[in-house]
Amino acid sequence: MLPCSKLSIRSVLFAVCVVILSVFFTSAATAQDQEVPKMDIFVGYQWLHPGGTVPAPFGDINNPSPLKVPDMGKGLGAAFTYNLDQHWGLEGDVGHNGGDHDYETTLSVGPRFMARTDTTNYFLHALLGYNLVGVQDLNYKNGIGAILGGGMDLKFTHFLSWRLFEADYVWTRHNYSQYAAPEFGSLRRPTFEGVRLRTGIVMNFGYSASVPPAASCSVQPSEVNVGEPVTATATASNFNPKHTLSYTWSGNGGKVSGKDNTASIDTNGMAGGSYTVSAHITDPKMKKDGEASCTANFTVKELPKNPPTVSLSASPSSVTVGAPSTITATCSSPDNMQTSVAGWTASSGTITGNGNTATLDTTGAAPGSATVSATCSDSRGLSSAGSTSVNVQAPALPPPPPPQASKLSECDFSNMAKIGKPWRVDNECKAILDDVAKNLQQNADNKLVVVGNQETAEKRKNLAGERAVNSKAYLTGGESKQGIDPSRVETRTGNLGTKSAQFWIVPAGASFPTEGTDAVNEAKVKAVPDHPKVAAKKKAAAH
């Protein structure tokens, strides 16, 4: 059989690693909690391709011929892992392969990460340690080695698994300088890049003692009046989290309707007293220790006969003709019965009620006091009435319109885009910004919103934001030294699809219409200097 080339070995190992990683991360993402042994031991067969070339032992020392270390089919591997948690463990590994004249032994230690499922475990490990190589009549060599790889275990029982495969990359470096002259550098200190394949059995030890399934029941509320519902909840513990459980509900009073881990108890027609609700939980997939039960108590009280109380409030309590007022009714039962509000009336204007709230429309109402009334009733038909008043005033003169944001001017970046600096503020734009600065200086309460835009064809990331940030930089610390407080300038990006920056003045009391714009994250989008390389050199020199 032809020896494996380094290219083919790497290709095969890469393909195996891709398969392991894809299956590994898929299983790790979907795996649930599994029982984890304290330790596990692997023992099995291993095949080794050393992946190294050394000088021939009897060649001319000044003209050595290379000798490729052959594949070693006879081998034994073992590993011991102490599991720190469900995924991580500390692994010690030993492996030996030997032929008629050649052998290689590894002793390594390092971390192992394992994804566990009900039937299969997938693992990756990275090990460092000792590597011993003997080739024909050359003296054996010691070296530092590394092992990177992973594999898959199939579970037979809690205590025994079959390592279907393990594929590892084995790296080490050795010194054969006594066999080769200095000009043969690759033969003097060769690097071995090998492949190790394993299969065998895995024995698991030290599982935690199993805890029998249990259940606890609770009710909410624990005390109700006749006719009020009770909700019962069952909480299962120590069951297999991947199995679907069955719930059976029962009780010694009322109508119990169960669905999964909750049940509803209808107390209509029940006499006052203490009652019990029970849940029986079963895992259909478990033949042993697959069930648990629990109970909870609740109390049903006889209903008293007190009528409900009601109070009404108006907000606002004083309005001008044509303005609305919201009327709120607070309706409650001393006997904790369900209540509702109806029968809304008004002595002036139009009242529209919806549950506990109503709206008084005073359009066309005469100035004066308008009385609003409503009736509160409980589920037994007992009721009470309440009222409140709203002062309706003649309309006053309309207030002045509120201040609004307005667009002052804008800059066009088309010329700068033509010369490859589409973010740069040119002289024409600087003159426009000087007028913007004058407005802010003359109106201390005004603020400015700069909205940068860019065309769809402009592919530079954050270009719209850079146009806005560069405009702000000119106003707050640019060459004109306008000295505008940065806190008075907000930067945003728009969706106009133009090579522009718009400047909006926002007077005190006004707000900028943000629809169609987004705030610029100035922690990420910085002002771009006119000459980035020069600025970078100056910054480096300053440090």
Coordinates of C-alpha atoms in Angstrom, one line a residue:
M1 CA 0.0 0.0 0.0
L2 CA 1.4 3.5 -0.9
P3 CA 2.3 5.7 2.1
C4 CA 0.0 8.6 2.7
S5 CA 1.2 12.0 1.6
K6 CA 1.1 15.0 3.9
L7 CA -1.5 16.7 1.7
S8 CA -3.8 13.7 1.7
I9 CA -3.4 13.1 5.4
R10 CA -4.2 16.8 6.1
S11 CA -7.2 16.7 3.8
V12 CA -8.6 13.6 5.4
L13 CA -8.0 15.0 8.9
F14 CA -9.6 18.3 7.9
A15 CA -12.7 16.5 6.5
V16 CA -13.0 14.4 9.7
C17 CA -12.6 17.5 11.9
V18 CA -15.3 19.3 9.9
V19 CA -17.7 16.4 10.4
I20 CA -16.9 16.2 14.2
L21 CA -17.3 19.9 14.7
S22 CA -20.6 20.1 12.8
V23 CA -22.1 17.2 14.7
F24 CA -20.6 18.3 17.9
F25 CA -22.0 21.9 17.9
T26 CA -25.4 20.6 16.7
S27 CA -25.5 18.2 19.6
A28 CA -24.2 20.7 22.1
A29 CA -26.9 23.2 21.1
T30 CA -29.7 20.7 21.6
A31 CA -28.3 18.6 24.5
Q32 CA -30.1 18.6 27.8
D33 CA -28.9 17.8 31.3
Q34 CA -27.6 14.2 31.5
E35 CA -26.3 12.2 34.4
V36 CA -22.5 12.7 34.5
P37 CA -20.0 10.1 35.9
K38 CA -17.3 11.4 38.1
M39 CA -14.6 9.8 35.9
D40 CA -14.3 7.7 32.8
I41 CA -11.6 5.4 31.4
F42 CA -10.9 4.6 27.7
V43 CA -9.0 1.5 26.5
G44 CA -8.7 0.5 22.9
Y45 CA -6.8 0.0 19.6
Q46 CA -5.0 2.9 17.9
W47 CA -3.5 3.3 14.4
L48 CA -0.8 6.0 13.9
H49 CA 0.6 7.8 10.9
P50 CA 3.7 9.6 12.4
G51 CA 3.9 12.1 9.6
G52 CA 7.7 12.7 9.9
T53 CA 11.0 12.3 8.0
V54 CA 14.4 11.6 9.6
P55 CA 17.9 11.1 8.4
A56 CA 18.8 7.5 7.4
P57 CA 20.8 5.9 10.3
F58 CA 23.7 4.5 8.2
G59 CA 23.9 7.2 5.5
D60 CA 26.8 9.5 4.9
I61 CA 26.7 12.1 7.6
N62 CA 27.5 14.8 5.1
N63 CA 25.0 13.5 2.5
P64 CA 22.2 11.9 4.5
S65 CA 19.2 10.3 2.7
P66 CA 15.8 11.0 4.1
L67 CA 13.8 8.2 5.8
K68 CA 10.0 8.6 6.1
V69 CA 8.8 7.1 9.4
P70 CA 6.3 4.4 8.3
D71 CA 2.7 4.0 9.4
M72 CA 2.3 2.0 12.6
G73 CA -0.8 -0.3 12.7
K74 CA 0.0 -2.0 15.9
G75 CA -1.0 0.2 18.8
L76 CA -2.8 0.6 22.1
G77 CA -4.3 3.7 23.6
A78 CA -5.8 4.6 27.0
A79 CA -7.2 7.8 28.6
F80 CA -8.4 8.8 32.0
T81 CA -10.8 11.8 32.5
Y82 CA -11.9 13.4 35.7
N83 CA -15.2 15.2 34.9
L84 CA -15.5 18.7 36.5
D85 CA -19.1 19.2 35.3
Q86 CA -21.5 18.1 32.6
H87 CA -19.2 19.4 29.8
W88 CA -15.6 20.0 31.1
G89 CA -13.1 17.4 32.2
L90 CA -9.4 17.0 32.8
E91 CA -8.0 14.2 30.6
G92 CA -4.7 12.2 30.9
D93 CA -3.8 10.2 27.8
V94 CA -1.2 7.5 26.9
G95 CA -0.6 5.9 23.5
H96 CA 1.9 3.5 22.1
N97 CA 2.5 2.2 18.5
G98 CA 5.3 0.0 17.4
G99 CA 6.5 -2.1 14.5
D100 CA 9.5 -4.3 13.9
H101 CA 12.0 -1.5 14.3
D102 CA 9.9 1.7 14.9
Y103 CA 7.8 2.9 17.7
E104 CA 6.2 6.1 19.1
T105 CA 4.8 6.7 22.6
T106 CA 2.9 9.7 23.9
L107 CA 2.0 10.9 27.4
S108 CA -0.3 13.9 27.4
V109 CA -2.7 15.9 29.6
G110 CA -5.3 18.7 28.9
P111 CA -8.9 19.8 28.9
R112 CA -11.8 17.9 27.3
F113 CA -15.2 19.3 26.3
M114 CA -18.1 16.9 25.8
A115 CA -21.7 17.3 24.6
R116 CA -23.9 14.6 26.0
T117 CA -27.3 13.2 24.7
D118 CA -29.4 10.2 25.7
T119 CA -27.6 7.9 23.3
T120 CA -24.4 9.6 22.1
N121 CA -21.5 11.7 23.5
Y122 CA -19.4 14.0 21.3
F123 CA -16.1 15.3 22.6
L124 CA -13.1 17.6 21.7
H125 CA -9.8 17.7 23.5
A126 CA -6.5 19.6 23.4
L127 CA -3.6 17.9 25.1
L128 CA 0.1 18.8 25.7
G129 CA 2.8 16.4 26.9
Y130 CA 5.7 14.1 26.2
N131 CA 6.5 12.3 22.9
L132 CA 9.1 9.5 22.5
V133 CA 10.0 8.3 19.0
G134 CA 12.4 5.4 18.0
V135 CA 13.3 4.8 14.3
Q136 CA 15.3 1.7 13.2
D137 CA 18.9 2.1 14.5
L138 CA 18.6 5.8 15.4
N139 CA 18.7 6.7 19.0
Y140 CA 15.2 7.2 20.5
K141 CA 14.2 10.9 20.9
N142 CA 12.2 12.7 23.5
G143 CA 10.2 15.8 22.6
I144 CA 7.3 18.0 23.6
G145 CA 4.1 17.1 21.8
A146 CA 0.5 18.2 21.2
I147 CA -2.7 16.3 20.4
L148 CA -5.8 18.0 19.0
G149 CA -8.9 16.2 18.0
G150 CA -12.2 14.6 19.0
G151 CA -14.6 11.7 18.6
M152 CA -17.9 10.1 19.3
D153 CA -19.0 7.6 22.0
L154 CA -22.1 5.4 21.7
K155 CA -23.8 4.5 25.1
F156 CA -24.6 0.9 25.9
T157 CA -25.4 1.5 29.6
H158 CA -24.6 4.1 32.3
F159 CA -21.3 2.3 32.9
L160 CA -20.2 1.2 29.4
S161 CA -19.8 3.0 26.0
W162 CA -18.2 2.2 22.7
R163 CA -15.9 4.8 21.3
L164 CA -17.0 4.5 17.7
F165 CA -14.0 6.6 16.6
E166 CA -11.5 9.2 17.7
A167 CA -9.5 11.2 15.2
D168 CA -6.5 13.2 16.4
Y169 CA -3.8 15.5 15.0
V170 CA -0.4 14.6 16.7
W171 CA 2.4 17.2 16.5
T172 CA 5.9 16.9 17.9
R173 CA 9.5 18.1 17.2
H174 CA 12.8 16.1 17.6
N175 CA 16.5 16.7 17.2
Y176 CA 18.7 14.4 14.9
S177 CA 21.6 16.9 14.6
Q178 CA 24.2 14.1 15.1
Y179 CA 23.0 12.4 11.9
A180 CA 22.9 15.3 9.5
A181 CA 25.1 18.3 8.7
P182 CA 23.9 21.8 9.4
E183 CA 23.0 22.4 5.8
F184 CA 20.3 19.7 6.1
G185 CA 18.2 21.7 8.5
S186 CA 14.9 19.9 7.9
L187 CA 16.5 16.6 8.7
R188 CA 18.4 17.8 11.8
R189 CA 15.3 19.0 13.6
P190 CA 12.2 17.6 11.9
T191 CA 8.6 18.3 12.8
F192 CA 6.2 15.4 12.9
E193 CA 2.6 16.2 11.9
G194 CA 0.8 12.9 12.3
V195 CA -2.7 11.4 12.5
R196 CA -3.9 9.0 15.2
L197 CA -7.2 7.0 14.9
R198 CA -8.7 5.1 17.8
T199 CA -11.6 2.9 18.7
G200 CA -12.4 1.0 21.9
I201 CA -14.5 0.9 25.1
V202 CA -15.2 3.6 27.7
M203 CA -16.0 2.7 31.3
N204 CA -17.8 5.2 33.5
F205 CA -17.6 5.4 37.3
G206 CA -18.9 7.5 40.1
Y207 CA -22.5 8.4 39.2
S208 CA -24.4 10.3 41.9
A209 CA -27.0 8.4 43.8
S210 CA -30.4 8.5 42.1
V211 CA -33.2 10.5 43.7
P212 CA -36.8 9.2 43.4
P213 CA -39.4 11.4 41.5
A214 CA -41.3 13.8 43.7
A215 CA -44.2 16.3 43.3
S216 CA -45.6 19.3 45.2
C217 CA -49.0 20.9 44.7
S218 CA -50.1 24.5 45.4
V219 CA -53.4 26.4 45.0
Q220 CA -54.0 30.0 44.2
P221 CA -55.9 31.5 46.0
S222 CA -56.0 29.2 49.0
E223 CA -59.3 30.8 50.3
V224 CA -62.2 31.9 48.1
N225 CA -65.9 32.7 48.3
V226 CA -68.5 30.3 46.8
G227 CA -68.4 30.7 43.0
E228 CA -64.8 32.0 42.7
P229 CA -62.3 29.8 40.8
V230 CA -59.2 28.1 42.3
T231 CA -56.2 27.3 40.2
A232 CA -54.0 24.3 41.3
T233 CA -50.4 23.8 40.1
A234 CA -48.3 20.6 40.3
T235 CA -44.5 20.9 40.2
A236 CA -42.6 17.7 39.3
S237 CA -39.0 17.1 40.3
N238 CA -36.4 14.4 39.7
F239 CA -38.1 13.2 36.5
N240 CA -36.2 12.9 33.2
P241 CA -36.5 16.4 31.7
K242 CA -36.7 15.1 28.1
H243 CA -39.8 12.9 28.8
T244 CA -43.4 14.1 28.5
L245 CA -45.2 13.6 31.8
S246 CA -48.9 12.7 32.3
Y247 CA -51.0 14.5 34.9
T248 CA -54.3 13.1 36.5
W249 CA -56.3 15.5 38.7
S250 CA -59.0 14.8 41.2
G251 CA -60.7 16.5 44.2
N252 CA -63.2 15.9 47.0
G253 CA -65.4 18.9 46.0
G254 CA -66.2 21.2 43.1
K255 CA -65.5 20.5 39.4
V256 CA -61.8 19.8 38.7
S257 CA -60.7 20.4 35.1
G258 CA -57.0 19.5 34.6
K259 CA -54.6 20.3 31.8
D260 CA -51.0 19.2 32.1
N261 CA -49.5 20.6 35.3
T262 CA -52.4 23.0 36.1
A263 CA -56.1 22.5 37.0
S264 CA -59.1 24.8 37.5
I265 CA -61.6 24.2 40.3
D266 CA -65.1 25.5 39.8
T267 CA -66.6 26.3 43.3
N268 CA -70.1 27.1 42.2
G269 CA -72.7 25.4 44.4
M270 CA -70.2 24.3 47.0
A271 CA -70.9 24.5 50.7
G272 CA -68.4 26.4 53.0
G273 CA -65.5 24.3 54.3
S274 CA -62.1 22.9 53.6
Y275 CA -61.4 20.8 50.4
T276 CA -58.5 18.9 48.8
V277 CA -57.2 18.7 45.2
S278 CA -54.8 15.9 44.2
A279 CA -52.4 15.3 41.2
H280 CA -50.9 12.1 40.1
I281 CA -47.9 12.4 37.8
T282 CA -46.6 9.6 35.6
D283 CA -43.7 9.2 33.3
P284 CA -45.0 6.7 30.6
K285 CA -41.5 5.8 29.6
M286 CA -40.3 4.8 33.0
K287 CA -41.3 1.3 34.2
K288 CA -39.8 1.9 37.7
D289 CA -39.8 5.0 39.9
G290 CA -41.8 6.8 37.2
E291 CA -44.7 8.3 39.3
A292 CA -45.4 10.7 42.1
S293 CA -48.4 12.3 43.8
C294 CA -49.2 15.5 45.8
T295 CA -52.2 17.3 47.4
A296 CA -53.1 20.8 48.3
N297 CA -55.9 22.2 50.5
F298 CA -58.2 25.2 49.9
T299 CA -61.1 26.8 51.8
V300 CA -64.5 27.9 50.4
K301 CA -66.4 30.6 52.4
E302 CA -70.1 31.3 52.4
L303 CA -71.1 34.5 50.7
P304 CA -72.1 37.6 52.8
K305 CA -74.9 39.9 51.6
N306 CA -73.4 43.4 51.6
P307 CA -74.2 45.8 48.6
P308 CA -71.2 47.2 46.6
T309 CA -69.8 50.7 47.1
V310 CA -69.0 53.1 44.3
S311 CA -67.3 56.5 44.0
L312 CA -66.8 58.6 40.8
S313 CA -64.0 61.0 39.9
A314 CA -63.5 63.4 37.0
S315 CA -60.2 64.2 35.2
P316 CA -60.0 67.0 34.6
S317 CA -62.7 68.2 36.9
S318 CA -62.9 71.6 35.1
V319 CA -63.0 71.9 31.3
T320 CA -63.9 74.4 28.7
V321 CA -67.0 73.9 26.4
G322 CA -66.1 71.3 23.8
A323 CA -63.3 69.6 25.8
P324 CA -63.8 66.1 27.2
S325 CA -63.5 64.8 30.7
T326 CA -62.7 61.2 31.7
I327 CA -64.9 59.9 34.5
T328 CA -63.6 56.9 36.5
A329 CA -65.8 54.8 38.7
T330 CA -64.2 52.9 41.6
C331 CA -66.6 50.0 42.3
S332 CA -65.9 47.3 44.9
S333 CA -67.8 44.7 47.0
P334 CA -67.2 44.3 50.7
D335 CA -68.0 40.6 50.2
N336 CA -65.3 40.3 47.4
M337 CA -67.9 39.6 44.7
Q338 CA -67.3 40.4 41.1
T339 CA -68.7 43.9 40.2
S340 CA -69.5 45.9 37.1
V341 CA -70.5 49.5 36.3
A342 CA -73.4 50.5 34.0
G343 CA -76.1 53.1 33.7
W344 CA -74.0 56.1 32.9
T345 CA -75.9 59.4 32.7
A346 CA -75.1 63.2 32.5
S347 CA -77.1 66.3 33.3
S348 CA -75.3 68.2 30.5
G349 CA -73.3 67.2 27.5
T350 CA -73.0 63.6 26.2
I351 CA -71.7 60.7 28.3
T352 CA -70.2 57.5 26.7
G353 CA -69.4 54.7 29.1
N354 CA -67.2 51.6 28.7
G355 CA -66.9 49.5 31.9
N356 CA -65.4 51.5 34.8
T357 CA -64.6 54.5 32.7
A358 CA -66.7 57.0 30.6
T359 CA -66.1 60.1 28.6
L360 CA -68.1 63.3 29.0
D361 CA -68.3 65.2 25.7
T362 CA -69.1 68.9 26.5
T363 CA -69.7 70.0 22.9
G364 CA -72.7 72.2 22.9
A365 CA -73.1 72.1 26.7
A366 CA -74.0 75.3 28.6
P367 CA -71.3 76.6 31.0
G368 CA -72.0 75.5 34.5
S369 CA -71.8 72.3 36.6
A370 CA -72.6 69.0 34.8
T371 CA -73.5 66.0 37.0
V372 CA -72.4 62.5 35.9
S373 CA -73.9 59.4 37.6
A374 CA -73.3 55.6 37.3
T375 CA -74.6 52.4 39.0
C376 CA -72.3 49.7 40.4
S377 CA -73.7 46.1 40.6
D378 CA -72.3 42.8 41.9
S379 CA -72.9 39.3 40.6
R380 CA -75.8 38.8 43.0
G381 CA -77.7 41.8 41.6
L382 CA -77.1 44.1 44.6
S383 CA -76.3 47.7 43.4
S384 CA -75.3 51.2 44.5
A385 CA -75.3 54.6 42.7
G386 CA -72.7 57.3 42.7
S387 CA -72.1 60.7 41.0
T388 CA -69.5 63.5 40.5
S389 CA -69.6 66.9 38.9
V390 CA -67.6 68.6 36.1
N391 CA -67.3 72.4 35.9
V392 CA -67.9 73.4 32.3
Q393 CA -66.4 76.8 31.5
A394 CA -66.7 79.1 28.5
P395 CA -63.9 78.6 26.0
A396 CA -60.8 80.9 26.4
L397 CA -58.8 82.4 23.6
P398 CA -56.7 79.8 21.7
P399 CA -53.1 79.5 22.9
P400 CA -50.3 80.5 20.6
P401 CA -49.0 77.6 18.4
P402 CA -46.1 75.7 20.0
P403 CA -42.6 76.2 18.6
Q404 CA -41.5 73.8 15.9
A405 CA -38.3 72.5 14.5
S406 CA -37.4 73.9 11.0
K407 CA -34.8 73.2 8.4
L408 CA -32.3 76.0 8.2
S409 CA -30.0 74.9 5.4
E410 CA -28.1 71.9 4.0
C411 CA -24.7 70.9 2.5
D412 CA -24.1 69.0 -0.8
F413 CA -21.1 66.5 -0.7
S414 CA -21.2 65.7 -4.4
N415 CA -18.0 67.6 -5.2
M416 CA -16.1 65.8 -2.4
A417 CA -17.4 62.5 -3.6
K418 CA -15.9 63.1 -7.0
I419 CA -12.4 63.4 -5.5
G420 CA -12.7 60.3 -3.3
K421 CA -13.5 62.1 0.0
P422 CA -17.3 61.9 0.2
W423 CA -17.3 62.6 3.9
R424 CA -15.3 65.9 3.8
V425 CA -16.8 69.3 4.6
D426 CA -15.7 71.5 1.7
N427 CA -15.4 75.3 1.7
E428 CA -18.9 75.9 0.3
C429 CA -20.3 73.7 3.2
K430 CA -18.1 75.5 5.7
A431 CA -19.7 78.8 4.7
I432 CA -23.1 77.4 5.2
L433 CA -22.0 76.0 8.6
D434 CA -20.7 79.5 9.6
D435 CA -24.3 80.8 9.2
V436 CA -25.6 77.9 11.2
A437 CA -23.1 78.7 14.0
K438 CA -24.2 82.4 14.0
N439 CA -27.8 81.3 14.5
L440 CA -26.8 79.1 17.5
Q441 CA -24.7 81.9 18.9
Q442 CA -27.5 84.5 18.7
N443 CA -30.1 82.1 20.1
A444 CA -28.6 80.4 23.2
D445 CA -31.7 78.2 23.7
N446 CA -31.7 76.8 20.2
K447 CA -30.4 73.3 19.4
L448 CA -29.2 71.8 16.2
V449 CA -30.0 68.4 14.6
V450 CA -27.6 67.4 11.7
V451 CA -29.1 64.7 9.4
G452 CA -26.6 63.0 7.1
N453 CA -27.7 61.2 4.0
Q454 CA -26.1 59.0 1.4
E455 CA -27.0 57.5 -2.0
T456 CA -27.7 53.8 -2.3
A457 CA -24.8 53.5 -4.7
E458 CA -22.4 54.8 -2.1
K459 CA -21.2 51.6 -0.4
R460 CA -19.0 53.2 2.3
K461 CA -20.2 52.0 5.7
N462 CA -21.6 54.8 8.0
L463 CA -21.0 57.4 5.3
A464 CA -24.2 59.2 6.2
G465 CA -23.2 59.3 9.8
E466 CA -19.7 60.5 8.9
R467 CA -21.2 63.5 7.0
A468 CA -23.2 64.4 10.1
V469 CA -20.4 63.9 12.6
N470 CA -17.9 65.9 10.4
S471 CA -20.4 68.8 10.2
K472 CA -20.7 68.7 14.0
A473 CA -16.9 68.6 14.4
Y474 CA -16.6 71.8 12.3
L475 CA -19.1 73.6 14.5
T476 CA -17.8 72.4 17.8
G477 CA -14.0 72.4 17.3
G478 CA -13.3 73.0 13.6
E479 CA -10.8 75.3 12.0
S480 CA -13.2 78.3 12.2
K481 CA -13.2 78.0 16.1
Q482 CA -16.9 78.6 16.3
G483 CA -16.9 76.8 19.7
I484 CA -20.5 75.6 19.7
D485 CA -21.2 73.4 22.8
P486 CA -21.3 69.7 21.5
S487 CA -24.3 69.0 23.7
R488 CA -26.4 71.4 21.6
V489 CA -25.8 69.4 18.4
E490 CA -27.4 66.0 17.7
T491 CA -26.3 63.8 14.8
R492 CA -28.7 61.5 12.9
T493 CA -28.9 59.7 9.6
G494 CA -31.8 60.0 7.1
N495 CA -33.2 58.1 4.2
L496 CA -33.4 60.8 1.5
G497 CA -30.9 58.9 -0.7
T498 CA -28.8 62.1 -1.5
K499 CA -25.2 63.2 -0.9
S500 CA -26.2 65.8 1.7
A501 CA -26.3 66.9 5.3
Q502 CA -29.4 68.9 6.5
F503 CA -29.3 71.3 9.4
W504 CA -32.5 71.6 11.5
I505 CA -32.9 74.3 14.2
V506 CA -34.9 73.1 17.2
P507 CA -36.1 76.1 19.4
A508 CA -36.7 75.7 23.2
G509 CA -39.9 73.7 23.8
A510 CA -39.8 72.1 20.3
S511 CA -38.9 68.6 19.3
F512 CA -37.3 67.3 16.2
P513 CA -39.5 64.9 14.1
T514 CA -37.3 61.8 14.2
E515 CA -39.5 59.7 11.9
G516 CA -37.3 58.4 9.0
T517 CA -34.1 59.1 10.8
D518 CA -31.8 57.2 13.2
A519 CA -29.4 58.5 15.9
V520 CA -25.7 58.2 15.1
N521 CA -23.6 56.3 17.6
E522 CA -20.8 58.8 18.0
A523 CA -18.8 56.3 20.1
K524 CA -18.4 54.2 16.9
V525 CA -18.7 56.8 14.1
K526 CA -15.9 59.3 14.5
A527 CA -15.1 62.5 12.5
V528 CA -12.8 61.6 9.5
P529 CA -9.8 64.0 9.1
D530 CA -9.1 65.5 5.7
H531 CA -5.7 63.6 5.6
P532 CA -6.1 60.4 7.6
K533 CA -2.5 59.2 7.1
V534 CA -1.1 62.5 8.3
A535 CA -3.5 62.6 11.3
A536 CA -2.5 59.1 12.2
K537 CA 1.2 60.0 12.1
K538 CA 0.6 63.0 14.3
K539 CA -1.4 61.0 16.8
A540 CA 1.4 58.3 16.9
A541 CA 4.0 61.0 17.4
A542 CA 2.0 62.6 20.2
H543 CA 2.0 59.2 22.1

